[in-house]
Coordinates of C-alpha atoms and ligand atoms in Angstrom, one line a residue:
X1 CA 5.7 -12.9 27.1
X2 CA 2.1 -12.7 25.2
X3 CA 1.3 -9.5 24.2
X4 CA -2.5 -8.3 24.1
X5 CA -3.9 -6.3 21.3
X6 CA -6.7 -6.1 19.6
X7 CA -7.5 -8.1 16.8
X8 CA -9.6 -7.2 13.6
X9 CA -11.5 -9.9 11.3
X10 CA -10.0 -10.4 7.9
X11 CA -12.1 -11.7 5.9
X12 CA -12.3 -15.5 6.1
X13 CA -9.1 -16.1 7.8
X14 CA -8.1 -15.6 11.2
X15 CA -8.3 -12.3 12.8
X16 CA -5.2 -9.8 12.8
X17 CA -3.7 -7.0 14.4
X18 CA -4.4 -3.3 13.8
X19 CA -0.9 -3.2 12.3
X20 CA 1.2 -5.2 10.2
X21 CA 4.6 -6.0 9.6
X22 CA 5.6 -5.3 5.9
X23 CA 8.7 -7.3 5.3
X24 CA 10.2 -5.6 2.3
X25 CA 12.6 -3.5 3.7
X26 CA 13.9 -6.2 6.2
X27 CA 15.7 -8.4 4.1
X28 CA 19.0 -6.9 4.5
X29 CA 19.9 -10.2 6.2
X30 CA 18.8 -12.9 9.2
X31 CA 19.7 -10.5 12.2
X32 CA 17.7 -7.7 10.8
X33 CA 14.8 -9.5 10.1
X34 CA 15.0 -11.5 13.1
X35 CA 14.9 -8.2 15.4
X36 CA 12.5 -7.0 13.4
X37 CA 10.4 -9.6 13.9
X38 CA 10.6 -9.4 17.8
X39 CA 9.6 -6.2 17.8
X40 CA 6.7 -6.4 16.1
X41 CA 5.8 -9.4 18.4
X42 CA 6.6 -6.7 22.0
X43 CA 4.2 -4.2 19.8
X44 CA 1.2 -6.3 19.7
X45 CA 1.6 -7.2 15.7
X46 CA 1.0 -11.1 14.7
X47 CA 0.5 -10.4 10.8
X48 CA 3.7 -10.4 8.5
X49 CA 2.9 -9.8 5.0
X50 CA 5.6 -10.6 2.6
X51 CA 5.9 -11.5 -1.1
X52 CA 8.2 -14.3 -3.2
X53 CA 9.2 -11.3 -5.1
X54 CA 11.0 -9.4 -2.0
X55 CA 14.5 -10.9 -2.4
X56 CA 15.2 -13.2 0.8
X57 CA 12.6 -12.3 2.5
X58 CA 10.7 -15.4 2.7
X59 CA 13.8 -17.6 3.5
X60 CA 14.6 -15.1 6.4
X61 CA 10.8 -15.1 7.7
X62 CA 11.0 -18.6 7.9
X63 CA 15.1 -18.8 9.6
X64 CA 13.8 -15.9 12.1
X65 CA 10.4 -17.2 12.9
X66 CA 12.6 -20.8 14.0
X67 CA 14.6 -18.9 15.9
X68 CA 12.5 -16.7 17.7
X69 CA 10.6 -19.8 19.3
X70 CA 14.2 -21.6 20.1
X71 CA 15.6 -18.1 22.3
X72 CA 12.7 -16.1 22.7
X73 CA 9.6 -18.6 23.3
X74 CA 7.8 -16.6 21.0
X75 CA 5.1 -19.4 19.6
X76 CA 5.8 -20.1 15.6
X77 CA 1.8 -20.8 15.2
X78 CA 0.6 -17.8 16.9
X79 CA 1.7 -16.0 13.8
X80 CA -0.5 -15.2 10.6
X81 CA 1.1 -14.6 7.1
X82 CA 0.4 -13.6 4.1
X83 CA 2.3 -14.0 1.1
X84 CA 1.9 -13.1 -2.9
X85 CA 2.2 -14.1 -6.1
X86 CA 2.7 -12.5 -9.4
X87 CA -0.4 -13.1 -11.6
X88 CA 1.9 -14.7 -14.9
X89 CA 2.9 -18.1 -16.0
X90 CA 1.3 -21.3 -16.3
X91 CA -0.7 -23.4 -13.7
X92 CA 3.1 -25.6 -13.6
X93 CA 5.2 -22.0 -12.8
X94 CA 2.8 -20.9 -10.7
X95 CA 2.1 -24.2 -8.8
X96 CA 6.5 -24.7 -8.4
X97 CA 7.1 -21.4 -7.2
X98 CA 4.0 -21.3 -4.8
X99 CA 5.7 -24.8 -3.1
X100 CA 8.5 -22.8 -3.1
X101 CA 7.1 -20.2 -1.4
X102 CA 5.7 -22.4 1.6
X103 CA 9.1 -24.2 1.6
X104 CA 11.4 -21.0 2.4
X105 CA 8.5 -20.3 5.0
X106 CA 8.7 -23.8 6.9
X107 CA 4.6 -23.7 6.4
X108 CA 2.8 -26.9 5.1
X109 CA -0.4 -24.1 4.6
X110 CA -0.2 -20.5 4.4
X111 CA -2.9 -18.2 6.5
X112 CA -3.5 -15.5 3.3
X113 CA -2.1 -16.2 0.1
X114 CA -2.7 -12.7 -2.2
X115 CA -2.5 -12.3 -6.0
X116 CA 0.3 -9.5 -6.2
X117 CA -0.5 -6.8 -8.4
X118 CA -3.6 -6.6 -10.1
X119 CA -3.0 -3.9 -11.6
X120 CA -4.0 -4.4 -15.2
X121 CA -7.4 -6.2 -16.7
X122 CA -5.1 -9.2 -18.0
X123 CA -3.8 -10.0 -14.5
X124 CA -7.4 -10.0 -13.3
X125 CA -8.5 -11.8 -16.6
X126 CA -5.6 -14.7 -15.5
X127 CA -7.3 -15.1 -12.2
X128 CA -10.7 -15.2 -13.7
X129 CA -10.0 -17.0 -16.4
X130 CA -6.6 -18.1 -16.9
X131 CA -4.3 -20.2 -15.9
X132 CA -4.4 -18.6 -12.5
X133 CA -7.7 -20.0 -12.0
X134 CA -6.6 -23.6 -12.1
X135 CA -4.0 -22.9 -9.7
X136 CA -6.5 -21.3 -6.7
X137 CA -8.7 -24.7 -7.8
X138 CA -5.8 -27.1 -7.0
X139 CA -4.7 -24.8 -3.8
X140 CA -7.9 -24.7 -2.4
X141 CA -8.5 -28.4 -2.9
X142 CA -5.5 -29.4 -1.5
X143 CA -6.2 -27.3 1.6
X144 CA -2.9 -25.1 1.5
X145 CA -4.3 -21.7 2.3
X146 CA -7.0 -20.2 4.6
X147 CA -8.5 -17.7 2.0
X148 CA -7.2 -15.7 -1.4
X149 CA -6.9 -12.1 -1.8
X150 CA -4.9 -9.9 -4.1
X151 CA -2.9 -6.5 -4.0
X152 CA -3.7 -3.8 -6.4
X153 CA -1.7 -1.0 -8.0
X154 CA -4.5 -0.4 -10.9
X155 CA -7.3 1.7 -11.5
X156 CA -10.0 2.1 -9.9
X157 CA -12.3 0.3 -11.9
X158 CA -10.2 -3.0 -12.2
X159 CA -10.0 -2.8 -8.1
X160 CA -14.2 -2.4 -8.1
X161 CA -14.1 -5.2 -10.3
X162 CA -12.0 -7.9 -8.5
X163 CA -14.0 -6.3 -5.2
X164 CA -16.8 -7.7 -7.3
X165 CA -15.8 -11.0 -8.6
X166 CA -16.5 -12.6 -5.1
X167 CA -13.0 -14.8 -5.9
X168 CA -10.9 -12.5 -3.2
X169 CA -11.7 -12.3 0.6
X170 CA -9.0 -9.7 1.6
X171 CA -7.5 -6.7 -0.6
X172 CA -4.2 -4.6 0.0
X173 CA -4.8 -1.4 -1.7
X174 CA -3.5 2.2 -1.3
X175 CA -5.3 3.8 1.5
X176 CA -4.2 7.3 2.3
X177 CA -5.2 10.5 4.5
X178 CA -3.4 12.4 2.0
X179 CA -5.1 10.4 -1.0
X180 CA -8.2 9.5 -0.1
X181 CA -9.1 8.2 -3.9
X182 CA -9.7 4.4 -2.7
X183 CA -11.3 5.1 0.4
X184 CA -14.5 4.0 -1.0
X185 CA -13.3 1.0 -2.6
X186 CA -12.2 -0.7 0.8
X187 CA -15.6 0.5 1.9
X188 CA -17.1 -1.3 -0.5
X189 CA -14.8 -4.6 0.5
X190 CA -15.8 -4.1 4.2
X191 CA -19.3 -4.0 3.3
X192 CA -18.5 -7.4 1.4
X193 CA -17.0 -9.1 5.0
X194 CA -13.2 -8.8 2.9
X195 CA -10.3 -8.0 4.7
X196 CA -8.4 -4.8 3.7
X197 CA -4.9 -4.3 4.4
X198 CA -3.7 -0.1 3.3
X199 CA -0.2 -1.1 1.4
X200 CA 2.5 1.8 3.1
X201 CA 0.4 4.6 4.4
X202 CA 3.1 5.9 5.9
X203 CA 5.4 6.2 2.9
X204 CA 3.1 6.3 -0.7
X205 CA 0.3 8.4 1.1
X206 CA 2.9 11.4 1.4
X207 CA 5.8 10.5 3.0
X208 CA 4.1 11.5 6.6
X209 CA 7.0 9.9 8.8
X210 CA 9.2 12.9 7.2
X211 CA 6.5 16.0 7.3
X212 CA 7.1 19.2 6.1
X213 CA 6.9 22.0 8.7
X214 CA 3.9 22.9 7.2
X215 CA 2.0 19.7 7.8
X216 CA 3.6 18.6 11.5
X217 CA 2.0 22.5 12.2
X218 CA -1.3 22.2 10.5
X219 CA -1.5 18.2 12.3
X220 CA -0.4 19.7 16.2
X221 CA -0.4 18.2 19.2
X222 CA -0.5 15.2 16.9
X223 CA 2.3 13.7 14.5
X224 CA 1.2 13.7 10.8
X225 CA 2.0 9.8 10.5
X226 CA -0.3 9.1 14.0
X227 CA -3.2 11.3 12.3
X228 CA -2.7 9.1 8.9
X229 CA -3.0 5.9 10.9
X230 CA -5.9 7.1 13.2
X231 CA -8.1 8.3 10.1
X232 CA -7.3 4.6 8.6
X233 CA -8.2 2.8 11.6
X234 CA -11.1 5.2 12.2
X235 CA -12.3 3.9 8.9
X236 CA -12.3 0.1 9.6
X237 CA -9.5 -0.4 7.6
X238 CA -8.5 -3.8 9.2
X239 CA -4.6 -3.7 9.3
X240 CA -2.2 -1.0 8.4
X241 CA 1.3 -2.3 6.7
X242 CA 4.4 -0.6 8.2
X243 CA 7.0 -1.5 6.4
X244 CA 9.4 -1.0 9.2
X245 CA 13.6 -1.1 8.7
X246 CA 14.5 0.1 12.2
X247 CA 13.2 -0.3 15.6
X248 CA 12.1 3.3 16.0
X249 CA 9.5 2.6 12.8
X250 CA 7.3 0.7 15.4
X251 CA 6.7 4.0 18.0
X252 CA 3.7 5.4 16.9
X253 CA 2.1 1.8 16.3
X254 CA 2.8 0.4 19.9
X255 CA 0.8 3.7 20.8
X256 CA -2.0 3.2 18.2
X257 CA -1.9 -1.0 19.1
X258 CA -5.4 -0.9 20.5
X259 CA -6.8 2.5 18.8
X260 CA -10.1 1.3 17.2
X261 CA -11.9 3.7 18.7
X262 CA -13.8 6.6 17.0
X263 CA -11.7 9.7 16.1
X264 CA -11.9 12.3 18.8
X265 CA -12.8 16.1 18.6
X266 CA -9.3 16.9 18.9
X267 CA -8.2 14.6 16.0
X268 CA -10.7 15.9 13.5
X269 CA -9.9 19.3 14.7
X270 CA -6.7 18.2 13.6
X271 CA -7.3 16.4 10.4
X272 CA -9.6 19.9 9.4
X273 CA -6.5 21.8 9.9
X274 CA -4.7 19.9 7.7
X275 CA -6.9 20.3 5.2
X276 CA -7.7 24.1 5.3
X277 CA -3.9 24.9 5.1
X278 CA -3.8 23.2 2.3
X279 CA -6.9 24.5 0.6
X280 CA -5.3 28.3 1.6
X281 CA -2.0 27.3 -0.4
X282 CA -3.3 25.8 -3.3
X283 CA -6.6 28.0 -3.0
X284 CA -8.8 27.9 -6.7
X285 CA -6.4 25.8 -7.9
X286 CA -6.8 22.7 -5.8
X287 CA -7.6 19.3 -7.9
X288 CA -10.4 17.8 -6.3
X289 CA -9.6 14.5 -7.5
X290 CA -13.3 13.9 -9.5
X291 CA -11.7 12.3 -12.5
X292 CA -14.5 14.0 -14.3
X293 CA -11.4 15.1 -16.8
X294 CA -10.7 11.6 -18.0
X295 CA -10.3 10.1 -20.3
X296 CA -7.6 12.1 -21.7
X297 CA -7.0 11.1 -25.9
X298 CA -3.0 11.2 -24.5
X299 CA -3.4 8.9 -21.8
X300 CA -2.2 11.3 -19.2
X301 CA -3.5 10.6 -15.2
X302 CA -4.4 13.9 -14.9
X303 CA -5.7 13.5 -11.0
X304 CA -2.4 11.5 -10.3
X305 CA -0.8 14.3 -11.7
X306 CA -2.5 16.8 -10.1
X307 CA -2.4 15.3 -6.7
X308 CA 1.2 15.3 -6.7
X309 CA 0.9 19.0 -7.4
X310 CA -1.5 19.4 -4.4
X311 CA 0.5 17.2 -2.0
X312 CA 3.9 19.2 -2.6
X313 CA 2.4 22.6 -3.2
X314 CA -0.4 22.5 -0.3
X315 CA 1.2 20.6 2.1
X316 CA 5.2 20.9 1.4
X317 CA 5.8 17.4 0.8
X318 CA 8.1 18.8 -2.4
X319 CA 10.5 16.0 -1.9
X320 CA 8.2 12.9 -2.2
X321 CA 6.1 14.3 -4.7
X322 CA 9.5 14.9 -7.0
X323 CA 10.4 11.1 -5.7
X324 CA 7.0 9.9 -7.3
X325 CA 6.7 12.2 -10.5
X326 CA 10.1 11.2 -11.5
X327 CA 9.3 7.6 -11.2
X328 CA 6.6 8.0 -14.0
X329 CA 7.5 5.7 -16.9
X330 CA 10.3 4.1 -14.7
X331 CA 8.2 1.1 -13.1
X332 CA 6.3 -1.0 -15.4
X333 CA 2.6 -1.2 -14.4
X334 CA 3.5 -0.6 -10.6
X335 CA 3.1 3.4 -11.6
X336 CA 1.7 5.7 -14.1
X337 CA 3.3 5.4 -17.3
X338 CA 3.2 9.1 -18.7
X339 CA 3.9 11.9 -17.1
X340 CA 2.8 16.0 -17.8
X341 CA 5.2 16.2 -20.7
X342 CA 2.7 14.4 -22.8
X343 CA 0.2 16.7 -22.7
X344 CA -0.7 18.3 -26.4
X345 CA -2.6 21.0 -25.3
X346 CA -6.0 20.1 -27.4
X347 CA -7.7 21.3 -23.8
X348 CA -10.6 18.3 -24.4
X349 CA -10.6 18.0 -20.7
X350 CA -11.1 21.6 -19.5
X351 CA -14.5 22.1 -19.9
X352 CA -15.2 18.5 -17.8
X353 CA -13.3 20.1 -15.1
X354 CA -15.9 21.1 -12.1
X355 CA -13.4 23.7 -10.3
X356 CA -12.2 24.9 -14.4
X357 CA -8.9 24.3 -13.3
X358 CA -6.9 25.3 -16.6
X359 CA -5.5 21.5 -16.8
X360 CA -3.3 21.9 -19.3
X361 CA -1.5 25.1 -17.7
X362 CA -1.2 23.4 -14.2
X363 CA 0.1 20.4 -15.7
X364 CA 3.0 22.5 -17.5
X365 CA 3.5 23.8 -14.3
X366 CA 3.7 20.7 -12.1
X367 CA 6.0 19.3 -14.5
X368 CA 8.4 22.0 -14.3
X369 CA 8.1 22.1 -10.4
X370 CA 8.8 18.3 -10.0
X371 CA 11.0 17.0 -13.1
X372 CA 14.6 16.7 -11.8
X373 CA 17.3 16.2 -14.7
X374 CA 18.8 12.3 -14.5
X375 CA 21.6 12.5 -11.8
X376 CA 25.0 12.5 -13.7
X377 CA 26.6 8.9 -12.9
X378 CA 30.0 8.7 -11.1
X379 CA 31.5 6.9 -14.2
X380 CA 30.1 9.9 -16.9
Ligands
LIG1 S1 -5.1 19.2 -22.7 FE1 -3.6 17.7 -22.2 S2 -4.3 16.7 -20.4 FE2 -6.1 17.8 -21.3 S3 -7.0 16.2 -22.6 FE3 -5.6 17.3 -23.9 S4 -3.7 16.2 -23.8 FE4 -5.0 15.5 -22.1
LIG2 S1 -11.9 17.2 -13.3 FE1 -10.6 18.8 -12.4 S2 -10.9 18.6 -10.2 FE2 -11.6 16.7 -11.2 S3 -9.8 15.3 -11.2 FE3 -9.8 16.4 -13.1 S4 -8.5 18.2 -12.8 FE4 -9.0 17.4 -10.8

């Protein structure tokens, strides 16, 4: 059965749907990733986006894909993928484990191939200049993708700047109703005809699939997660990833399938509730997110910080804003690397601050609020 949904332009490849299936948490095994599969096929979705880092996922993309056309008749070509690769190695590594990639996925070309994880200047630099460069060269000229893009965990400035390098026709960045930092950024992509995927706005935005009373209140009649998803697609945000593990994950997406329409009264009545409880919780003390505070001599992402505060104290989402402090340090350049601890009280940034938020005193406070002691281990 062919499902109809709309389909967006993504940059210079072909066009996808308003979601996309994030393949990360399906790689459990073959059956998993095969249902999986199918549903996102009944919900409208032809993207899958996956990465040669996620495990099997790649292998199983490729077994399920084979046998979705042999029992199900649903048409191998009619999908569109996108895979990633880290930005490291030599042209050799890179080239080996890119053949590799289109091997586990039974593809002689891939639709989207993305550069995973720019997230600092020398993964950018590697593209540019690097060895990385010689590898797009001989991809390119041998015809084995569609178009280039790359996924970003870095700051703001790097993401403008690989917006800017005209290299990239589609980004995946961290697009948020909750965080709205990057908003402008895939503005600026759209603007350039680039394709923008939002990486897990269901999850990293706030948790909104798990919503504190406070926020399914503030959000009613509508779910918090269908409000995050409408303001994204409201936006022109081209796809959404939902990184689905169960069937149920795909409900609010087969309703939002064909939503590209503007957001109505009653949404943004909606969305402005959200936002005036939390601006009564957190009243003077609400970070605005300016970064006018930065840079800090200790290196500390104050806004990050900050926002965390905001998110679990204005909107009670206590549980992933603990999940995301405590993982400060713990993942490389995936995350921020120092967390409120490091703060040495020399107040440089409080008189940069527009609301005079006392920085160093909220800080104390949000790390006291959201540090968790390491979990004693069964064997201790
Ligand atoms: S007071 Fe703390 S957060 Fe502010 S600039 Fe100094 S070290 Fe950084
Ligand atoms: S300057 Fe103040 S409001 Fe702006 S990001 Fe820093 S702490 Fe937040």
């Amino acid at each position: 059965m062919i499902i109809h949904s709309q389909k967006r332009s993504f940059g210079k490849g072909c066009n996808v749907s308003l979601f996309t299936l994030g393949t990360m948490r399906a790689t459990d095994n073959l059956n998993k990733m095969y249902s999986l599969i199918k549903r996102a096929h009944h919900t409208g979705i032809n993207h899958l986006e996956t990465a040669a880092s996620y495990g099997k996922a790649e292998i199983l993309i490729g077994e399920a894909l084979k046998k979705l056309e042999n029992h199900e008749n649903i048409i191998r070509k009619e999908w569109i993928i996108t895979t990633k690769i880290l930005p490291k190695g030599d042209f050799n590594f890179v080239k080996n484990n890119f053949r590799n990639s289109l091997k586990n996925l039974k593809l002689k070309k891939i639709h989207n191939l993305a550069i995973h994880g720019i997230n600092l200047s020398e993964h950018l630099d590697w593209v540019l200049n690097g060895e990385g460069e010689k590898f797009l060269k001989w991809v390119i000229k041998n015809d084995l993708v569609d178009q280039v893009g790359f996924s970003s965990h870095g700051s703001y400035k790097l993401i403008e700047k690989a917006i800017n390098s005209e290299i990239f026709s589609f980004c995946n960045l961290h697009l948020h109703f909750l965080d709205q930092s990057k908003i402008s950024l895939a503005q600026l992509a759209l603007k350039k005809k680039m394709g923008v995927l939002a990486i897990s706005p269901a999850d990293k935005g706030g948790r909104l699939y798990a919503p504190s009373d406070t926020l399914l209140k503030a959000s009613a009649p509508y779910h918090p997660l269908e409000l995050g998803y409408r303001f994204l697609l409201s936006k022109g945000i081209t796809t959404l990833s939902l990184g689905a593990s169960k069937i149920e994950d795909f409900n609010i997406a087969k309703k939002l399938i064909n939503s590209t329409q503007k957001l109505s009264s009653s949404e943004i009545i909606a969305l402005n509730n959200i936002e005036k409880v939390g601006n009564e919780q957190l009243k003077s003390s609400k970070c605005e997110q300016c970064r006018s505070c930065l840079p800090c001599p200790s290196e500390i992402p104050i806004p990050e910080i900050l926002r965390l505060r905001n998110i679990s104290m204005g909107y009670g989402q206590l549980e992933f804003a603990k999940e995301r402090y405590n993982l400060i340090g713990r993942a490389g350049h995936w995350w921020e690397e120092k967390n409120a601890s490091f703060c040495i009280e020399c107040n440089e940034c409080v008189p940069k601050c527009p609301s005079k938020l006392n920085i160093p005193e909220l800080l104390k406070q949000t790390h006291d609020l959201l540090l968790e002691k390491p979990k004693k281990r069964l064997w201790d």
